Coordinates of N, CA and C in Angstrom, one line a residue:
M1 N 0.8 -1.2 0.2 CA -0.1 0.2 -0.2 C 1.2 1.5 0.0
I2 N 0.4 2.4 -0.8 CA 1.6 3.4 -1.0 C 1.0 4.6 0.1
D3 N 1.5 5.0 0.4 CA 0.6 6.7 1.6 C 1.2 7.8 0.3
L4 N -0.4 7.8 0.3 CA -0.4 8.7 -0.6 C 0.3 9.9 -0.3
T5 N 0.4 10.6 0.9 CA 1.1 12.3 1.8 C 2.8 12.2 1.4
L6 N 3.1 11.0 1.3 CA 4.1 11.3 1.1 C 4.7 11.4 -0.6
I7 N 3.6 11.3 -0.9 CA 3.7 11.6 -2.8 C 4.4 13.0 -3.2
G8 N 5.6 13.6 -4.3 CA 5.5 15.0 -4.0 C 6.2 15.2 -2.5
F9 N 6.4 15.0 -1.3 CA 7.1 15.5 0.0 C 8.4 16.7 -0.8
Q10 N 9.4 15.6 -1.2 CA 10.9 16.3 -1.5 C 10.4 16.8 -2.5
E11 N 10.4 17.0 -3.2 CA 10.0 18.3 -4.4 C 9.5 19.3 -4.1
L12 N 7.8 19.4 -3.3 CA 7.8 20.2 -1.9 C 8.7 20.8 -0.9
Q13 N 9.9 19.8 -0.4 CA 10.7 20.5 0.8 C 12.2 21.1 -0.3
D14 N 12.1 20.6 -2.0 CA 13.0 21.4 -2.2 C 12.3 22.9 -2.7
E15 N 11.7 23.1 -3.2 CA 10.5 24.2 -3.8 C 10.8 25.1 -2.9
L16 N 10.4 25.2 -1.1 CA 10.3 25.4 -0.3 C 11.6 26.2 0.1
S17 N 12.6 25.7 -0.2 CA 13.9 26.0 0.1 C 14.6 26.9 -0.3
K18 N 14.1 26.6 -2.0 CA 14.7 27.7 -2.7 C 13.6 29.1 -2.4
E19 N 12.0 29.3 -1.6 CA 11.7 30.3 -1.8 C 12.1 31.1 0.0
L20 N 12.5 29.7 1.0 CA 12.5 30.6 1.7 C 14.2 31.6 1.3
A21 N 14.5 30.7 1.1 CA 16.4 31.7 0.3 C 16.3 33.0 -0.1
A22 N 14.9 33.1 -0.5 CA 15.0 34.5 -0.8 C 14.4 35.3 -0.6
L23 N 13.9 34.8 0.4 CA 13.6 36.1 1.9 C 13.9 35.4 3.7
R24 N 15.2 35.4 2.6 CA 16.2 35.4 4.2 C 15.8 36.4 5.1
S25 N 16.2 35.7 6.5 CA 15.8 36.9 6.9 C 16.8 36.1 8.4
D26 N 16.8 37.7 9.7 CA 17.9 37.5 10.4 C 17.0 36.9 11.9
K27 N 15.9 36.7 11.7 CA 14.7 36.3 13.6 C 15.0 34.7 12.5
V28 N 15.3 33.9 13.8 CA 14.6 32.5 14.0 C 13.4 31.8 14.9
V29 N 13.5 30.8 14.5 CA 12.0 30.0 15.8 C 13.3 28.9 16.6
T30 N 13.1 29.5 17.6 CA 13.1 28.5 18.9 C 12.2 27.8 19.4
V31 N 12.4 26.3 19.8 CA 11.0 25.5 20.0 C 11.8 24.5 21.2
G32 N 11.3 24.7 22.3 CA 11.5 23.9 23.6 C 11.3 24.7 24.9
I33 N 12.0 24.2 25.9 CA 11.8 24.3 26.9 C 13.1 25.8 27.5
H34 N 12.2 27.1 27.3 CA 13.2 28.2 27.6 C 13.6 28.5 29.2
E35 N 14.2 29.6 29.0 CA 14.4 30.0 30.4 C 13.3 30.9 31.4
E36 N 12.3 31.1 30.3 CA 11.5 32.2 30.9 C 10.6 31.0 32.0
A37 N 10.5 29.5 31.4 CA 9.3 28.3 31.9 C 9.7 28.2 33.5
G38 N 11.5 28.5 33.7 CA 11.2 28.6 35.5 C 11.4 27.0 36.3
D39 N 11.6 27.4 37.5 CA 11.8 26.1 37.5 C 10.8 25.1 38.2
V40 N 11.2 23.9 38.5 CA 9.8 22.9 38.3 C 8.7 23.0 40.1
E41 N 8.2 22.4 40.6 CA 7.4 22.9 41.8 C 8.8 22.3 43.0
S42 N 9.2 21.7 42.8 CA 10.4 21.4 44.1 C 11.6 22.7 44.2
G43 N 11.4 23.2 42.9 CA 12.8 24.2 42.9 C 14.2 24.1 43.2
D44 N 14.4 22.8 42.9 CA 15.6 22.6 43.2 C 16.5 22.4 41.4
L45 N 15.4 22.2 40.7 CA 16.0 22.7 39.2 C 15.3 23.1 38.3
T46 N 15.3 23.1 36.9 CA 14.6 24.0 36.1 C 14.1 24.0 34.9
M47 N 13.6 24.1 34.6 CA 12.2 23.8 34.0 C 12.9 22.6 32.5
A48 N 14.3 23.3 32.4 CA 14.9 22.9 31.1 C 15.6 22.1 31.6
G49 N 16.4 21.8 32.6 CA 17.1 21.0 33.2 C 16.8 20.4 33.3
L50 N 15.0 20.1 34.0 CA 14.2 18.3 33.8 C 14.2 17.9 32.2
G51 N 14.1 19.4 31.3 CA 14.3 18.6 30.0 C 15.1 17.8 29.5
A52 N 16.2 18.6 29.5 CA 17.3 18.3 29.6 C 17.6 16.6 29.4
T53 N 17.4 16.1 31.9 CA 17.8 15.5 31.7 C 16.6 13.9 30.6
H54 N 16.1 14.8 31.0 CA 14.8 13.2 30.0 C 15.8 13.3 29.0
E55 N 16.1 14.3 27.9 CA 16.2 14.2 26.2 C 17.9 13.4 26.3
F56 N 18.6 13.8 27.2 CA 20.4 12.9 27.5 C 20.2 11.6 28.3
G57 N 19.6 11.3 29.4 CA 19.5 11.0 30.6 C 20.6 11.6 31.7
A58 N 20.3 10.6 32.8 CA 21.5 11.5 34.2 C 21.6 10.1 34.7
E59 N 23.0 10.8 35.6 CA 23.2 9.5 36.7 C 23.2 10.9 37.2
I60 N 22.6 10.4 38.7 CA 21.8 11.0 39.7 C 22.9 10.2 41.2
K61 N 23.5 10.9 42.2 CA 24.2 10.3 42.7 C 23.2 10.3 44.4
H62 N 22.8 9.1 44.7 CA 22.1 9.7 46.2 C 22.9 9.4 47.3
P63 N 22.2 10.3 48.3 CA 23.2 9.9 49.5 C 22.8 8.6 50.7
G64 N 21.9 8.2 50.1 CA 20.9 7.7 50.8 C 20.0 7.8 52.1
G65 N 20.1 7.1 53.0 CA 18.7 7.4 54.3 C 17.6 7.5 53.6
T66 N 17.5 7.1 53.0 CA 15.7 6.8 52.2 C 14.7 5.3 53.1
S67 N 14.1 5.8 53.3 CA 13.2 5.0 54.6 C 12.0 4.0 53.2
Y68 N 12.2 2.9 53.9 CA 11.9 1.7 53.3 C 11.1 1.1 53.5
G69 N 9.6 0.2 53.3 CA 8.6 -0.8 54.3 C 7.7 -1.0 53.7
Y70 N 7.0 -1.2 54.6 CA 5.5 -1.6 54.4 C 4.3 -0.7 54.8
A71 N 4.1 0.1 54.1 CA 2.9 1.2 54.6 C 1.9 1.1 54.9
S72 N 1.0 -0.3 54.8 CA 0.1 -0.7 55.5 C 0.2 -2.3 55.7
K73 N -0.7 -2.4 57.1 CA -0.8 -3.6 57.5 C -1.4 -4.9 56.2
A74 N -2.1 -4.1 55.4 CA -2.4 -4.7 54.0 C -1.1 -5.4 52.9
A75 N -0.1 -3.5 52.7 CA 0.9 -4.3 52.4 C 1.4 -4.3 52.4
A76 N 2.2 -5.0 54.2 CA 3.0 -6.0 54.3 C 2.3 -7.8 54.1
D77 N 1.2 -7.8 54.1 CA 0.7 -9.3 53.6 C 0.2 -9.6 52.5
R78 N 0.8 -8.1 51.4 CA 1.1 -8.8 50.0 C 2.2 -8.8 50.0
D79 N 2.9 -8.7 50.9 CA 4.8 -8.2 51.0 C 5.3 -7.3 49.9
E80 N 4.8 -6.0 49.9 CA 4.6 -4.9 49.0 C 5.4 -3.7 50.0
V81 N 6.6 -3.4 49.2 CA 7.9 -2.9 50.0 C 7.9 -1.6 49.3
R82 N 7.7 0.2 49.7 CA 7.8 1.0 49.1 C 8.9 1.8 50.3
F83 N 9.2 2.7 50.0 CA 9.6 4.0 50.1 C 8.3 4.3 50.8
L84 N 9.1 5.0 52.5 CA 8.4 5.5 53.2 C 8.4 6.9 53.7
K85 N 7.9 7.7 53.5 CA 7.9 9.3 54.0 C 8.4 9.2 55.5
T86 N 9.3 9.8 56.4 CA 9.9 9.8 57.8 C 8.9 9.9 59.3
G87 N 8.3 8.2 59.3 CA 7.4 8.2 60.8 C 6.2 7.6 60.1
K88 N 6.4 7.6 58.6 CA 4.8 6.9 58.3 C 5.5 5.8 57.9
G89 N 4.3 5.1 57.7 CA 4.0 3.8 57.0 C 3.6 2.6 58.4
Y90 N 3.2 1.4 58.0 CA 3.4 0.1 59.1 C 4.4 0.0 59.9
M91 N 5.9 -0.3 58.5 CA 6.3 -0.6 59.3 C 7.7 -0.8 58.7
E92 N 8.7 0.0 58.6 CA 9.6 0.3 57.9 C 10.5 -1.4 58.3
L93 N 11.1 -1.1 57.0 CA 12.6 -2.6 57.4 C 14.1 -2.5 57.1
G94 N 14.5 -0.8 56.3 CA 15.8 0.0 57.0 C 15.4 0.8 56.6
V95 N 16.7 1.5 55.8 CA 16.5 2.1 55.3 C 18.1 2.7 53.8
T96 N 18.1 3.2 52.5 CA 18.6 3.2 51.9 C 20.3 3.5 52.2
Q97 N 21.3 3.0 51.8 CA 22.9 3.3 51.3 C 22.7 4.7 50.3
A98 N 23.8 4.8 49.8 CA 24.3 5.8 49.2 C 24.4 5.2 48.0
H99 N 24.1 5.4 46.8 CA 23.5 4.8 45.9 C 23.7 5.8 44.4
T100 N 23.9 5.1 43.2 CA 23.8 6.0 41.9 C 21.9 5.5 41.6
V101 N 21.8 6.5 41.0 CA 19.8 6.8 40.3 C 20.2 7.2 38.8
T102 N 20.4 5.7 37.9 CA 20.2 6.5 36.4 C 18.7 6.3 36.0
I103 N 18.8 7.7 35.1 CA 17.7 8.2 34.3 C 18.3 7.9 32.7
P104 N 17.5 6.6 32.4 CA 17.9 6.5 30.6 C 17.2 7.6 30.2
A105 N 17.9 8.2 28.9 CA 17.4 9.1 27.8 C 15.6 8.8 27.0
R106 N 15.4 9.6 27.0 CA 14.1 9.8 26.6 C 14.0 11.1 25.8
P107 N 14.8 10.6 24.7 CA 14.8 12.4 23.9 C 12.7 12.5 22.9
W108 N 13.0 13.4 23.5 CA 11.6 14.3 23.2 C 11.7 15.5 22.3
L109 N 12.8 16.1 22.2 CA 13.3 17.7 22.2 C 13.0 17.2 20.5
E110 N 14.5 16.6 20.2 CA 15.4 16.7 18.8 C 14.1 15.7 17.7
P111 N 14.0 14.0 18.4 CA 12.3 13.1 17.5 C 10.9 14.4 17.3
G112 N 10.6 15.1 18.8 CA 9.3 15.7 18.6 C 9.6 17.2 17.2
V113 N 10.4 17.6 17.4 CA 10.9 18.9 16.2 C 10.7 17.9 15.2
A114 N 10.9 16.3 14.5 CA 11.8 16.1 13.4 C 10.5 15.8 13.3
S115 N 9.4 15.3 13.9 CA 7.7 14.7 13.2 C 7.1 16.3 13.0
A116 N 7.6 17.4 13.5 CA 6.5 18.1 12.8 C 7.1 18.4 11.7
T117 N 7.7 18.5 10.8 CA 8.3 18.9 9.9 C 7.6 18.5 8.4
P118 N 6.9 17.7 8.2 CA 5.7 17.9 7.5 C 4.6 19.5 7.4
E119 N 4.4 19.8 8.5 CA 3.7 20.3 8.7 C 3.8 21.6 8.7
V120 N 4.8 21.5 9.4 CA 5.9 22.9 9.2 C 6.3 23.5 7.8
L121 N 6.9 22.6 6.9 CA 6.4 23.0 5.5 C 5.3 23.6 4.7
L122 N 3.7 23.2 5.2 CA 2.7 22.9 4.5 C 2.8 24.6 5.4
T123 N 2.3 24.7 6.5 CA 2.7 26.0 7.4 C 3.2 27.0 6.1
I124 N 4.5 26.8 6.2 CA 5.1 28.0 5.8 C 4.7 28.4 4.1
Q125 N 4.7 27.3 3.0 CA 4.2 27.2 1.9 C 2.6 27.6 1.9
D126 N 1.9 27.5 2.6 CA 0.2 28.3 3.2 C 0.6 29.6 3.1
G127 N 1.3 30.1 4.0 CA 1.8 31.3 4.9 C 2.0 32.0 3.3
M128 N 3.0 31.4 2.2 CA 3.9 32.3 1.4 C 2.4 32.6 0.4
E129 N 2.0 31.6 -0.1 CA 0.7 31.6 -0.5 C 0.1 33.0 -0.6
A130 N -0.2 32.6 0.9 CA -1.2 33.5 1.6 C -0.4 35.3 1.6
G131 N 0.4 35.5 1.2 CA 1.1 36.5 0.9 C 1.6 37.3 2.2
K132 N 1.4 36.6 3.5 CA 1.6 36.6 4.8 C 3.1 36.9 5.1
S133 N 3.8 38.0 6.2 CA 5.4 38.7 6.3 C 5.7 37.5 7.2
M134 N 7.1 37.7 7.3 CA 7.5 36.4 7.2 C 7.3 36.1 8.9
D135 N 7.4 37.7 9.7 CA 7.2 37.1 10.9 C 5.8 36.6 10.9
Q136 N 5.1 36.5 10.5 CA 3.5 36.4 10.5 C 4.5 34.2 10.2
I137 N 4.7 33.6 9.4 CA 4.8 32.9 9.0 C 5.7 31.9 10.1
L138 N 6.9 33.0 11.1 CA 7.5 32.3 11.8 C 6.7 31.6 12.9
D139 N 6.1 32.5 12.8 CA 5.2 32.5 15.0 C 4.2 31.1 13.8
A140 N 3.6 31.5 13.2 CA 2.7 30.8 12.4 C 3.9 28.5 13.2
V141 N 4.8 28.4 12.3 CA 6.0 27.8 12.4 C 5.8 27.6 13.7
G142 N 6.2 28.3 14.8 CA 6.5 28.4 16.1 C 5.3 27.5 16.8
V143 N 3.6 28.2 16.4 CA 2.6 27.4 17.2 C 3.1 26.3 16.6
V144 N 2.8 25.0 15.5 CA 3.0 24.3 14.7 C 3.9 23.3 15.5
A145 N 5.2 24.1 15.3 CA 6.1 22.8 16.1 C 6.0 22.1 17.3
A146 N 5.6 23.8 18.1 CA 5.4 23.3 19.4 C 4.5 23.1 19.8
A147 N 3.5 23.1 19.4 CA 2.4 21.9 19.6 C 2.4 20.2 18.8
E148 N 3.3 19.9 18.1 CA 3.6 19.0 17.7 C 4.6 18.0 19.0
V149 N 5.6 18.7 19.3 CA 6.7 18.1 20.5 C 5.8 17.8 21.0
Q150 N 4.8 19.0 21.9 CA 3.8 18.6 23.0 C 2.9 17.2 22.6
I151 N 2.8 17.1 21.6 CA 2.6 15.6 20.9 C 3.1 14.8 21.6
Y152 N 4.5 14.4 20.9 CA 5.3 13.7 20.8 C 5.0 13.4 22.2
M153 N 5.7 14.2 23.5 CA 5.8 13.7 24.0 C 4.9 13.1 24.6
R154 N 3.2 13.8 25.1 CA 2.6 12.5 25.3 C 2.6 11.6 24.9
D155 N 2.7 10.8 23.7 CA 2.5 9.4 23.0 C 3.6 8.9 23.6
L156 N 5.2 9.6 24.1 CA 6.6 8.6 24.3 C 6.0 7.8 25.5
K157 N 6.4 6.6 25.2 CA 5.9 5.4 25.8 C 7.3 4.6 26.0
T158 N 8.7 4.9 25.7 CA 9.7 4.0 25.7 C 11.4 4.9 26.2
P159 N 11.9 5.0 26.6 CA 11.6 3.4 28.2 C 10.5 3.6 29.2
P160 N 10.3 2.2 29.0 CA 9.1 2.4 30.4 C 9.2 3.4 31.7
N161 N 8.9 4.1 32.9 CA 8.9 3.8 33.8 C 9.0 2.6 34.3
A162 N 9.8 3.1 35.0 CA 9.9 1.3 36.8 C 8.6 1.0 37.6
A163 N 8.1 0.3 37.4 CA 7.0 0.0 38.1 C 6.6 0.9 39.9
S164 N 7.7 0.8 40.6 CA 7.9 1.8 41.8 C 7.1 3.0 41.3
T165 N 7.7 4.0 39.7 CA 7.7 5.3 39.5 C 6.0 5.7 38.9
I166 N 6.0 4.2 38.4 CA 4.3 4.7 38.0 C 3.2 4.7 39.2
R167 N 3.4 3.5 40.2 CA 2.3 3.6 41.3 C 2.7 5.0 42.2
K168 N 3.7 5.6 41.9 CA 3.8 6.9 42.2 C 2.9 8.1 42.2
K169 N 3.2 8.0 40.6 CA 2.5 9.0 40.1 C 0.9 8.8 39.0
G170 N 1.0 7.1 39.0 CA -0.3 6.2 38.8 C -0.2 7.2 37.4
S171 N 1.0 7.5 36.1 CA 1.1 6.8 35.2 C 2.3 6.3 34.8
A172 N 1.5 5.8 33.2 CA 2.9 5.0 32.9 C 4.0 5.8 31.9
N173 N 3.1 6.7 31.5 CA 3.8 7.5 30.8 C 5.5 7.9 31.2
P174 N 6.4 7.9 30.6 CA 8.0 8.3 31.6 C 8.2 10.4 31.1
L175 N 7.2 10.4 30.7 CA 7.6 12.3 30.9 C 6.2 12.9 30.8
I176 N 5.5 12.6 31.5 CA 3.9 13.2 32.5 C 4.1 12.4 33.9
D177 N 3.8 14.0 34.3 CA 3.3 13.4 35.7 C 2.4 14.8 35.9
A178 N 2.5 16.0 36.2 CA 1.4 16.8 36.7 C 1.0 17.7 35.5
G179 N 2.0 17.4 34.1 CA 1.7 18.1 33.1 C 2.4 19.1 33.0
A180 N 3.4 19.8 33.7 CA 3.8 21.2 33.9 C 5.6 20.8 32.6
L181 N 6.1 20.1 32.5 CA 6.7 19.8 31.7 C 6.3 19.9 29.9
V182 N 5.5 19.3 30.0 CA 5.0 19.5 28.3 C 4.6 20.7 28.1
K183 N 3.2 21.0 30.0 CA 3.0 22.3 29.6 C 4.3 23.8 29.1
S184 N 5.5 23.3 29.7 CA 6.8 23.8 29.0 C 6.9 24.2 28.4
V185 N 6.9 23.2 26.9 CA 6.9 23.3 25.9 C 6.6 25.0 24.9
T186 N 7.4 26.0 24.8 CA 6.9 27.0 23.6 C 7.8 26.7 22.6
Y187 N 7.4 27.9 22.3 CA 8.5 28.4 21.0 C 8.6 30.1 21.1
K188 N 9.2 30.5 20.6 CA 10.4 32.2 20.6 C 11.0 32.4 18.9
V189 N 10.1 34.1 18.6 CA 11.1 34.5 17.3 C 12.1 35.1 17.7
S190 N 13.3 35.4 17.3 CA 14.4 35.9 18.4 C 15.1 36.2 16.5
I191 N 16.1 37.4 16.7 CA 17.0 37.5 16.3 C 18.0 36.6 16.2
G192 N 18.4 36.2 14.5 CA 18.9 34.8 15.1 C 20.6 35.4 15.5
P193 N 21.4 34.1 16.3 CA 21.7 33.0 15.8 C 20.4 32.5 17.5
A194 N 20.9 31.6 17.8 CA 19.7 31.4 19.1 C 20.8 31.4 19.9
S195 N 20.5 32.4 21.2 CA 20.7 32.2 22.3 C 21.1 31.8 23.3
E196 N 20.0 30.5 23.0 CA 20.1 28.9 24.7 C 20.0 27.6 24.1
G197 N 20.1 26.4 24.5 CA 20.1 25.6 24.4 C 20.9 25.0 23.2
L198 N 21.2 24.4 22.4 CA 21.8 23.6 22.3 C 21.9 23.6 20.5
E199 N 23.5 23.3 20.3 CA 23.4 22.8 18.7 C 23.2 22.0 17.8

């Protein structure tokens, strides 16, 4: 079966590249988590830092000292061990030693932007055919690209969360907790080259 939506895609991309070259601008659109997104709720990490941790993975040195045991009598009957808040729970079994926590890479930005390419190209083409200004086209591209990255993040499933993490936050999606990370993905039109982020 042939996917008809892909027919002529390369030709469209080549033609748009020529037309865009003629409309060169010193402005750029950046998509991702910008400085203005601020800190995560706990305040010990910026949203951009959290996004980078998920994009590239990380190793965190944990000092240990976290209590674990049975949260309730029913949990003890099921032999279901969990981390406990200090002084809480049915029975403490011990505390963790110093250890390293490995957070696997879950790339969301680069593949998310790549997934937006067909829609971005059509947005540019539509804007040019409608006689829109470069600023209007760049704004439209930013809206489309940021939305596509958010969709990609919501659909991401691998690598999956650990079972303990799923129990804690109630979601199997590795990038979704309260939704703040996804909501922090925006776009910015500015004079180029980009002054933040990675090349």
